[in-house]
Amino acid sequence: MLDERKTSILRAIVQEYISTAQPVGSTHIADAPGVRVSSATVRNEMAVLEQEGYLAQPHTSAGRVPTDKGYRFFVDHMTTPGRLDSAASQRVGTFFDGAHGRLEELLHQTTNLLAQVTQHAAVVVGPRAETATVRSVQIVGLSSRVALVVAVFSNGTIDNQTMELDGDTSELRLSAASAHLQTVMIGHSLDAADLKRSSGDAAVDLLCSVGFEALRKGSSDESVFVGGASSMARAFDAVDTVRNVLRTLEQQYVVVSLVRDVLNRGLTVAIGAEHGVEPLVACSVVVAPVMVDGDQVGTIGILGPTRMDYPQALATVDVVSERLARRLGEGAA
Amino acid sequence: MLDERKTSILRAIVQEYISTAQPVGSTHIADAPGVRVSSATVRNEMAVLEQEGYLAQPHTSAGRVPTDKGYRFFVDHMTTPGRLDSAASQRVGTFFDGAHGRLEELLHQTTNLLAQVTQHAAVVVGPRAETATVRSVQIVGLSSRVALVVAVFSNGTIDNQTMELDGDTSELRLSAASAHLQTVMIGHSLDAADLKRSSGDAAVDLLCSVGFEALRKGSSDESVFVGGASSMARAFDAVDTVRNVLRTLEQQYVVVSLVRDVLNRGLTVAIGAEHGVEPLVACSVVVAPVMVDGDQVGTIGILGPTRMDYPQALATVDVVSERLARRLGEGAA
DNA sequence: CCCTGGCGCTCGCTAGCCTGGAGTGCCAGA
DNA sequence: TCTGGCACTCCAGGCTAGCGAGCGCCAGGG
């Protein structure tokens, strides 16, 4: 554990580095508010902090830079809980007041909101259909060979999948299947639906199970939205860091599992190597669950360089997740 | 018009520059296949080509670089129509053979395919619902205050919008509205639906028109998918070019109108300033319409640096648009 | 015992200089 | 009309010197 002075020195260093992105020297810290000692003392403390792994030196005789461990200590010992500046919080307010239309659209716009407010990349992982109950399900024929099965869930998500048909499936059979699916699925979650119950017609039963399986497969895909990836180009000046990060962000399954993983470990912040995604070691992730009625229906997060403004990031993510949850709650209540 | 020799010299320069990204000098061209003159002659021709605006010099005593006009001449006078190498065409083949599931998913994956094959950013603009006829429409209540209106169109697209309800709208009214919408919309396009016809219940009529308007508003939004934006980080080494391009790509409406604009002018290739989007002057766009039964149901395109491999790009875009059209045709026939 | 001021030292960054090489433009001769 | 040759230009890269920021260490003082 660090004593009070080390703590405030470390805090000052992190804050300074976050705002300047330059290695910070002892003199800058010596006359920072909250630190009332000479630069020499600061130097000594810095040497200790470096030995303990909170700081690092890019090279001898350069200033110090926080390590992942340093950032970790910083976020664990933040004094101010972090507040949104009024422009930002107003922005969030008007966004959610004006939100309307499709769920997907809402989530997509939410990434843009997050990205613009924080100036970092934003991730929104949408609600999964799995646990929600089915409100409506329908099979719609498109051609002689293709039909669409469409389901609406109680949490407002919609899933649709194509099914391939035999050439000679009659309209009649399709609507019979549609009706049968409705009787066995509506009101149940996908897992609880009783597909065993037969309609009495083997061909209809087959259609139903094909449609059901398509939905089931689809329901395990999460809907993910990533926005503001271009901010990464601003965050790093090493071109190949940018390349790597962008490429990784495009692999959405990586992003999803990253975000889920972090939350599963009970964290809200994962710094650098903590999240274990190798190409993103230079990045930190700040996440928050979106809770409706005690159920987690989604996750939002932002991803930026390790030297991001954690207090602001945490505050933003909290506020947005809370507003988003309220909004989703209106739809699912 | 350029004489034969100038043409082949220009062609050689463009090809060389595309593959090396370095200003090309007269000696390299002198012993290129198709050019059988001395470097001095090449130099003279180059001077003329520069005067006429086909080439530019980064600085005195450097090699030449093609201008937009030079690229334009190159693509207009390509000898080989451009062929996909077998690995790429196999890739495309297996992709479409294995494609399944949701339309949106298919389009999204198509951007990834294009991006990976061409190593450039890819754009897919999906079919609009406007002209297609309605196959199914339904109002599904989610809570006392929110309902969802879901429509399936003949081209396989699905649209859904939320509608806000008065607190006291009964389930009965909702299903009456749902039924009425079905009678007036199914089989018609959104524009041709006869909303005037009354159901006999004013409250039900109101619900219908609210739902209909929501769908109508939504139908004018195009579905756009952009993928492989990270390739831009590979294409340019100036960091702020990358920034600008990425930021622009995130504004999807810009991308949509860009792509549509280019096609409207009857082009398949827009080079640098030709497309008129200022932040993308360093980029070229190669597009192709996706035609099903003579109707354009969408557009695909790729976006890369002006010094991209045009023959390969054109070939790829052609093949993919053709395969995608065939695939969509199966669903909509 | 801890803090402080001071001194010497180490690096990285920048500017200036130089040189080698690639490329051009032009000219005279075939 | 083409070509070989020559003089010239300019960039890229390597080298050096100087500067400044920053550190570590040490001796003196509260």
XYZ file of N, CA, C and O in Angstrom, chain A residues 107-233:
508
model
N -29.767 1.664 -30.634
C -28.479 1.182 -30.134
C -27.344 1.737 -30.991
O -26.304 2.149 -30.487
N -27.581 1.748 -32.278
C -26.567 2.253 -33.177
C -26.269 3.716 -32.871
O -25.117 4.135 -32.776
N -27.324 4.492 -32.707
C -27.134 5.909 -32.400
C -26.458 6.087 -31.052
O -25.735 7.052 -30.842
N -26.725 5.155 -30.150
C -26.096 5.265 -28.834
C -24.576 5.161 -28.950
O -23.845 5.867 -28.248
N -24.098 4.310 -29.838
C -22.635 4.259 -30.004
C -22.124 5.602 -30.477
O -21.085 6.074 -30.012
N -22.854 6.224 -31.391
C -22.394 7.519 -31.875
C -22.391 8.560 -30.761
O -21.455 9.348 -30.642
N -23.442 8.516 -29.965
C -23.497 9.435 -28.830
C -22.289 9.252 -27.928
O -21.553 10.199 -27.630
N -22.064 8.022 -27.515
C -20.932 7.724 -26.635
C -19.619 8.164 -27.263
O -18.769 8.770 -26.613
N -19.478 7.850 -28.532
C -18.222 8.169 -29.206
C -18.000 9.665 -29.236
O -16.888 10.152 -28.998
N -19.074 10.394 -29.496
C -18.883 11.835 -29.620
C -18.660 12.501 -28.274
O -17.864 13.430 -28.164
N -19.348 12.014 -27.263
C -19.178 12.627 -25.955
C -17.791 12.319 -25.389
O -17.130 13.190 -24.835
N -17.350 11.096 -25.549
C -16.076 10.729 -24.925
C -14.898 10.895 -25.857
O -13.759 10.862 -25.424
N -15.144 11.026 -27.125
C -14.078 11.071 -28.109
C -13.275 9.773 -28.143
O -12.076 9.779 -28.425
N -13.937 8.687 -27.830
C -13.289 7.385 -27.941
C -14.190 6.450 -28.738
O -15.338 6.796 -29.039
N -13.666 5.287 -29.024
C -14.507 4.294 -29.690
C -15.548 3.782 -28.703
O -15.279 3.665 -27.511
N -16.736 3.491 -29.202
C -17.819 3.061 -28.329
C -18.369 1.726 -28.784
O -18.362 1.415 -29.965
N -18.810 0.949 -27.815
C -19.374 -0.352 -28.118
C -20.722 -0.469 -27.424
O -20.846 -0.117 -26.256
N -21.699 -0.952 -28.135
C -22.967 -1.274 -27.506
C -23.329 -2.698 -27.894
O -23.364 -3.032 -29.074
N -23.525 -3.544 -26.900
C -23.947 -4.903 -27.162
C -25.414 -4.996 -26.798
O -25.799 -4.690 -25.673
N -26.208 -5.373 -27.767
C -27.650 -5.338 -27.592
C -28.162 -6.496 -26.788
O -27.440 -7.441 -26.486
N -29.426 -6.393 -26.423
C -30.059 -7.468 -25.671
C -30.105 -8.747 -26.499
O -30.244 -8.708 -27.711
N -29.973 -9.856 -25.856
C -30.115 -11.127 -26.559
C -31.563 -11.587 -26.467
O -32.252 -11.329 -25.485
N -31.958 -12.294 -27.482
C -33.343 -12.745 -27.493
C -33.548 -13.924 -26.551
O -34.651 -14.164 -26.075
N -32.488 -14.651 -26.252
C -32.612 -15.948 -25.588
C -33.581 -16.004 -24.412
O -34.444 -16.867 -24.339
N -33.440 -15.047 -23.497
C -34.223 -15.167 -22.283
C -35.596 -14.518 -22.398
O -36.494 -14.831 -21.624
N -35.745 -13.612 -23.366
C -37.027 -12.921 -23.481
C -38.095 -13.882 -23.981
O -37.795 -14.901 -24.598
N -39.329 -13.532 -23.714
C -40.410 -14.396 -24.205
C -40.881 -13.903 -25.561
O -40.763 -12.743 -25.895
N -41.459 -14.841 -26.290
C -41.890 -14.541 -27.650
C -43.245 -13.852 -27.614
O -44.167 -14.320 -26.942
N -43.351 -12.727 -28.307
C -44.622 -12.026 -28.377
C -45.351 -12.346 -29.677
O -46.558 -12.254 -29.767
N -44.552 -12.621 -30.678
C -45.169 -12.860 -31.981
C -44.199 -13.670 -32.805
O -42.977 -13.479 -32.716
N -44.715 -14.574 -33.590
C -43.852 -15.320 -34.493
C -44.667 -15.635 -35.740
O -45.881 -15.824 -35.673
N -44.003 -15.659 -36.868
C -44.734 -15.764 -38.110
C -43.818 -16.293 -39.199
O -42.629 -15.971 -39.219
N -44.371 -17.099 -40.072
C -43.603 -17.530 -41.234
C -44.202 -16.845 -42.454
O -45.414 -16.892 -42.673
N -43.357 -16.179 -43.207
C -43.829 -15.445 -44.369
C -43.125 -15.999 -45.600
O -41.895 -15.996 -45.673
N -43.881 -16.482 -46.562
C -43.263 -16.996 -47.780
C -42.841 -15.856 -48.682
O -43.563 -14.874 -48.839
N -41.666 -15.960 -49.224
C -41.208 -14.918 -50.142
C -41.265 -15.411 -51.581
O -41.587 -14.683 -52.498
N -40.904 -16.655 -51.777
C -40.950 -17.236 -53.110
C -41.255 -18.711 -52.912
O -41.498 -19.156 -51.791
N -41.239 -19.447 -53.999
C -41.535 -20.858 -53.840
C -40.437 -21.574 -53.054
O -40.664 -22.648 -52.517
N -39.264 -20.975 -53.002
C -38.169 -21.704 -52.371
C -37.665 -21.079 -51.080
O -36.849 -21.673 -50.380
N -38.100 -19.873 -50.781
C -37.576 -19.200 -49.601
C -38.710 -18.636 -48.755
O -39.679 -18.090 -49.285
N -38.602 -18.813 -47.472
C -39.540 -18.171 -46.554
C -38.744 -17.497 -45.450
O -37.549 -17.746 -45.287
N -39.433 -16.655 -44.744
C -38.789 -15.892 -43.683
C -39.531 -16.217 -42.394
O -40.762 -16.231 -42.371
N -38.797 -16.493 -41.333
C -39.455 -16.634 -40.047
C -39.081 -15.419 -39.204
O -37.917 -15.066 -39.088
N -40.085 -14.754 -38.688
C -39.898 -13.494 -37.977
C -40.454 -13.626 -36.573
O -41.593 -14.070 -36.401
N -39.661 -13.250 -35.591
C -40.150 -13.315 -34.219
C -39.934 -11.977 -33.531
O -38.922 -11.310 -33.755
N -40.906 -11.605 -32.734
C -40.784 -10.403 -31.916
C -40.742 -10.842 -30.464
O -41.556 -11.662 -30.047
N -39.775 -10.310 -29.729
C -39.619 -10.729 -28.339
C -40.071 -9.638 -27.397
O -40.149 -8.469 -27.769
N -40.309 -10.047 -26.164
C -40.866 -9.115 -25.194
C -39.940 -7.945 -24.893
O -40.391 -6.899 -24.460
N -38.665 -8.117 -25.123
C -37.764 -6.997 -24.845
C -37.618 -6.072 -26.048
O -36.784 -5.181 -26.065
N -38.424 -6.307 -27.057
C -38.412 -5.395 -28.193
C -37.473 -5.811 -29.314
O -37.428 -5.178 -30.355
N -36.709 -6.869 -29.101
C -35.844 -7.300 -30.185
C -36.658 -8.076 -31.208
O -37.697 -8.654 -30.903
N -36.145 -8.047 -32.405
C -36.793 -8.749 -33.498
C -35.752 -9.638 -34.122
O -34.597 -9.235 -34.269
N -36.117 -10.815 -34.452
C -35.169 -11.662 -35.145
C -35.858 -12.207 -36.382
O -37.051 -12.501 -36.361
N -35.118 -12.305 -37.438
C -35.693 -12.930 -38.615
C -34.630 -13.741 -39.303
O -33.458 -13.375 -39.323
N -35.035 -14.861 -39.842
C -34.101 -15.768 -40.499
C -34.763 -16.288 -41.761
O -35.986 -16.442 -41.806
N -33.942 -16.569 -42.765
C -34.522 -17.184 -43.957
C -34.552 -18.689 -43.772
O -33.734 -19.256 -43.056
N -35.531 -19.342 -44.388
C -35.553 -20.800 -44.424
C -35.694 -21.217 -45.887
O -36.446 -20.618 -46.640
N -34.946 -22.229 -46.237
C -35.072 -22.753 -47.595
C -36.225 -23.770 -47.601
O -36.397 -24.532 -46.659
N -36.996 -23.743 -48.662
C -38.151 -24.644 -48.736
C -37.966 -25.660 -49.865
O -37.226 -25.427 -50.810
N -38.683 -26.769 -49.747
C -38.850 -27.627 -50.921
C -39.658 -26.824 -51.923
O -40.463 -25.975 -51.553
N -39.475 -27.137 -53.172
C -40.166 -26.370 -54.200
C -41.687 -26.434 -54.080
O -42.393 -25.528 -54.507
N -42.189 -27.489 -53.453
C -43.631 -27.700 -53.528
C -44.364 -27.486 -52.208
O -45.383 -28.106 -51.931
N -43.791 -26.582 -51.384
C -44.479 -26.300 -50.128
C -45.643 -25.346 -50.399
O -45.448 -24.264 -50.941
N -46.798 -25.733 -50.001
C -47.966 -24.909 -50.331
C -48.118 -23.766 -49.338
O -47.653 -23.840 -48.201
N -48.779 -22.715 -49.801
C -49.096 -21.579 -48.931
C -49.836 -22.059 -47.694
O -49.626 -21.588 -46.590
N -50.704 -23.016 -47.923
C -51.523 -23.549 -46.844
C -50.667 -24.126 -45.731
O -50.857 -23.854 -44.543
N -49.701 -24.953 -46.156
C -48.795 -25.556 -45.173
C -48.048 -24.488 -44.400
O -47.879 -24.587 -43.187
N -47.620 -23.466 -45.141
C -46.860 -22.400 -44.480
C -47.700 -21.732 -43.402
O -47.218 -21.519 -42.282
N -48.930 -21.433 -43.727
C -49.700 -20.714 -42.719
C -50.090 -21.651 -41.581
O -50.192 -21.217 -40.432
N -50.236 -22.929 -41.895
C -50.475 -23.885 -40.809
C -49.271 -23.923 -39.879
O -49.408 -23.915 -38.650
N -48.077 -23.932 -40.476
C -46.859 -23.958 -39.666
C -46.769 -22.689 -38.839
O -46.414 -22.715 -37.656
N -47.093 -21.573 -39.480
C -47.052 -20.293 -38.796
C -47.965 -20.347 -37.572
O -47.572 -19.970 -36.462
N -49.160 -20.853 -37.781
C -50.123 -20.916 -36.686
C -49.638 -21.848 -35.577
O -49.740 -21.539 -34.385
N -49.085 -22.982 -35.989
C -48.629 -23.933 -34.976
C -47.471 -23.358 -34.156
O -47.440 -23.508 -32.927
N -46.563 -22.690 -34.855
C -45.446 -22.068 -34.134
C -45.980 -21.088 -33.106
O -45.470 -20.987 -31.989
N -47.004 -20.344 -33.507
C -47.559 -19.371 -32.570
C -48.094 -20.053 -31.316
O -47.845 -19.600 -30.203
N -48.788 -21.145 -31.504
C -49.348 -21.783 -30.312
C -48.264 -22.328 -29.388
O -48.406 -22.280 -28.177
N -47.175 -22.826 -29.950
C -46.171 -23.421 -29.055
C -45.140 -22.417 -28.560
O -44.474 -22.660 -27.568
N -44.970 -21.284 -29.247
C -43.893 -20.383 -28.850
C -44.350 -19.146 -28.094
O -43.645 -18.668 -27.203
N -45.494 -18.594 -28.467
C -45.867 -17.306 -27.884
C -46.031 -17.421 -26.378
O -46.684 -18.333 -25.872
N -45.406 -16.506 -25.675
C -45.461 -16.509 -24.232
C -44.317 -17.254 -23.582
O -44.101 -17.149 -22.379
N -43.575 -18.008 -24.387
C -42.438 -18.747 -23.830
C -41.123 -18.142 -24.332
O -41.093 -17.472 -25.346
N -40.074 -18.424 -23.628
C -38.761 -18.063 -24.161
C -38.373 -19.142 -25.161
O -38.986 -20.205 -25.236
N -37.330 -18.840 -25.921
C -36.911 -19.812 -26.927
C -36.556 -21.150 -26.285
O -36.847 -22.212 -26.827
N -35.921 -21.073 -25.103
C -35.500 -22.320 -24.468
C -36.697 -23.121 -23.953
O -36.652 -24.347 -23.888
N -37.752 -22.381 -23.589
C -38.876 -23.071 -22.966
C -39.944 -23.510 -23.958
O -40.909 -24.156 -23.586
N -39.790 -23.153 -25.193
C -40.834 -23.503 -26.164
C -40.923 -25.019 -26.313
O -39.907 -25.719 -26.329
N -42.135 -25.481 -26.438
C -42.358 -26.931 -26.466
C -42.557 -27.395 -27.905
O -43.658 -27.541 -28.399
N -41.430 -27.624 -28.555
C -41.478 -28.011 -29.965
C -41.928 -29.449 -30.158
O -42.197 -29.886 -31.262
N -41.955 -30.171 -29.074
C -42.342 -31.590 -29.180
C -43.791 -31.730 -29.646
O -44.144 -32.623 -30.377
N -44.612 -30.819 -29.161
C -46.034 -30.914 -29.482
C -46.234 -30.914 -30.987
O -45.742 -30.043 -31.691
N -46.976 -31.897 -31.443
C -47.146 -32.024 -32.888
C -48.416 -31.316 -33.338
O -49.374 -31.165 -32.585
N -48.401 -30.894 -34.572
C -49.593 -30.284 -35.147
C -50.488 -31.346 -35.773
O -51.598 -31.066 -36.196
N -49.943 -32.555 -35.853
C -50.699 -33.608 -36.504
C -50.325 -33.812 -37.960
O -50.715 -34.790 -38.582
N -49.547 -32.874 -38.502
C -49.123 -32.998 -39.893
C -47.594 -33.000 -39.906
O -46.959 -32.029 -39.493
N -47.005 -34.081 -40.366
C -45.550 -34.219 -40.283
C -44.838 -33.128 -41.058
O -43.817 -32.584 -40.609
N -45.366 -32.753 -42.214
C -44.709 -31.729 -43.028
C -44.717 -30.380 -42.312
O -43.732 -29.636 -42.326
N -45.846 -30.073 -41.668
C -45.936 -28.829 -40.915
C -44.962 -28.850 -39.743
O -44.253 -27.874 -39.473
N -44.900 -29.989 -39.064
C -43.961 -30.114 -37.948
C -42.540 -29.861 -38.406
O -41.747 -29.186 -37.743
N -42.208 -30.372 -39.572
C -40.860 -30.190 -40.093
C -40.579 -28.707 -40.331
O -39.541 -28.176 -39.912
N -41.525 -28.037 -40.986
C -41.375 -26.601 -41.229
C -41.141 -25.860 -39.925
O -40.266 -25.010 -39.809
N -41.945 -26.211 -38.937
C -41.829 -25.541 -37.650
C -40.440 -25.723 -37.055
O -39.829 -24.776 -36.565
N -39.962 -26.959 -37.105
C -38.673 -27.164 -36.445
C -37.552 -26.485 -37.225
O -36.610 -25.972 -36.627
N -37.689 -26.440 -38.551
C -36.675 -25.711 -39.328
C -36.670 -24.236 -38.943
O -35.626 -23.640 -38.672
N -37.846 -23.659 -38.894
C -37.957 -22.250 -38.542
C -37.448 -21.995 -37.137
O -36.701 -21.044 -36.898
N -37.835 -22.868 -36.236
C -37.422 -22.699 -34.849
C -35.902 -22.760 -34.715
O -35.289 -21.934 -34.048
N -35.322 -23.739 -35.396
C -33.872 -23.880 -35.288
C -33.149 -22.665 -35.856
O -32.129 -22.229 -35.343
N -33.708 -22.113 -36.947
C -33.102 -20.911 -37.530
C -33.102 -19.779 -36.510
O -32.089 -19.106 -36.308
N -34.231 -19.605 -35.841
C -34.322 -18.549 -34.834
C -33.341 -18.782 -33.704
O -32.687 -17.869 -33.217
N -33.282 -20.018 -33.284
C -32.407 -20.393 -32.184
C -30.958 -20.093 -32.508
O -30.232 -19.530 -31.691
N -30.559 -20.473 -33.702
C -29.178 -20.177 -34.119
C -28.940 -18.674 -34.103
O -27.923 -18.198 -33.622
N -29.933 -17.949 -34.636
C -29.778 -16.500 -34.711
C -29.743 -15.858 -33.342
O -29.063 -14.868 -33.128
N -30.465 -16.438 -32.389
C -30.590 -15.776 -31.105
C -29.288 -15.772 -30.325
O -29.104 -14.974 -29.426
N -28.376 -16.669 -30.684
C -27.113 -16.649 -29.947
C -26.159 -15.598 -30.508
O -25.187 -15.238 -29.856
N -26.431 -15.109 -31.712
C -25.640 -13.973 -32.200
C -26.067 -12.743 -31.431
O -27.244 -12.437 -31.346
N -25.094 -12.041 -30.914
C -25.439 -10.809 -30.244
C -25.481 -9.712 -31.293
O -24.819 -9.783 -32.310
N -26.268 -8.715 -31.024
C -26.187 -7.559 -31.902
C -25.175 -6.587 -31.305
O -25.280 -6.187 -30.157
N -24.183 -6.279 -32.082
C -23.098 -5.432 -31.606
C -23.027 -4.199 -32.470
O -23.209 -4.273 -33.681
N -22.749 -3.099 -31.863
C -22.542 -1.874 -32.624
C -21.257 -1.241 -32.138
O -21.033 -1.090 -30.946
N -20.425 -0.908 -33.076
C -19.165 -0.237 -32.746
C -19.155 1.093 -33.463
O -19.498 1.161 -34.645
N -18.821 2.123 -32.764
C -18.807 3.439 -33.400
C -17.589 4.237 -32.977
O -16.949 3.925 -31.982
N -17.299 5.236 -33.756
C -16.222 6.149 -33.378
C -14.847 5.544 -33.436
O -13.930 6.000 -32.758
N -14.700 4.503 -34.267
C -13.382 3.880 -34.359
C -12.336 4.863 -34.868
O -11.159 4.732 -34.555
N -12.796 5.868 -35.583
C -11.813 6.809 -36.126
C -11.109 7.587 -35.018
O -10.025 8.112 -35.216
N -11.736 7.627 -33.833
C -11.064 8.309 -32.727
C -9.731 7.670 -32.412
O -8.821 8.327 -31.897
N -9.614 6.385 -32.702
C -8.360 5.711 -32.402
C -7.219 6.312 -33.205
O -6.072 6.290 -32.774
N -7.545 6.813 -34.373
C -6.501 7.431 -35.194
C -6.004 8.714 -34.541
O -4.887 9.139 -34.781
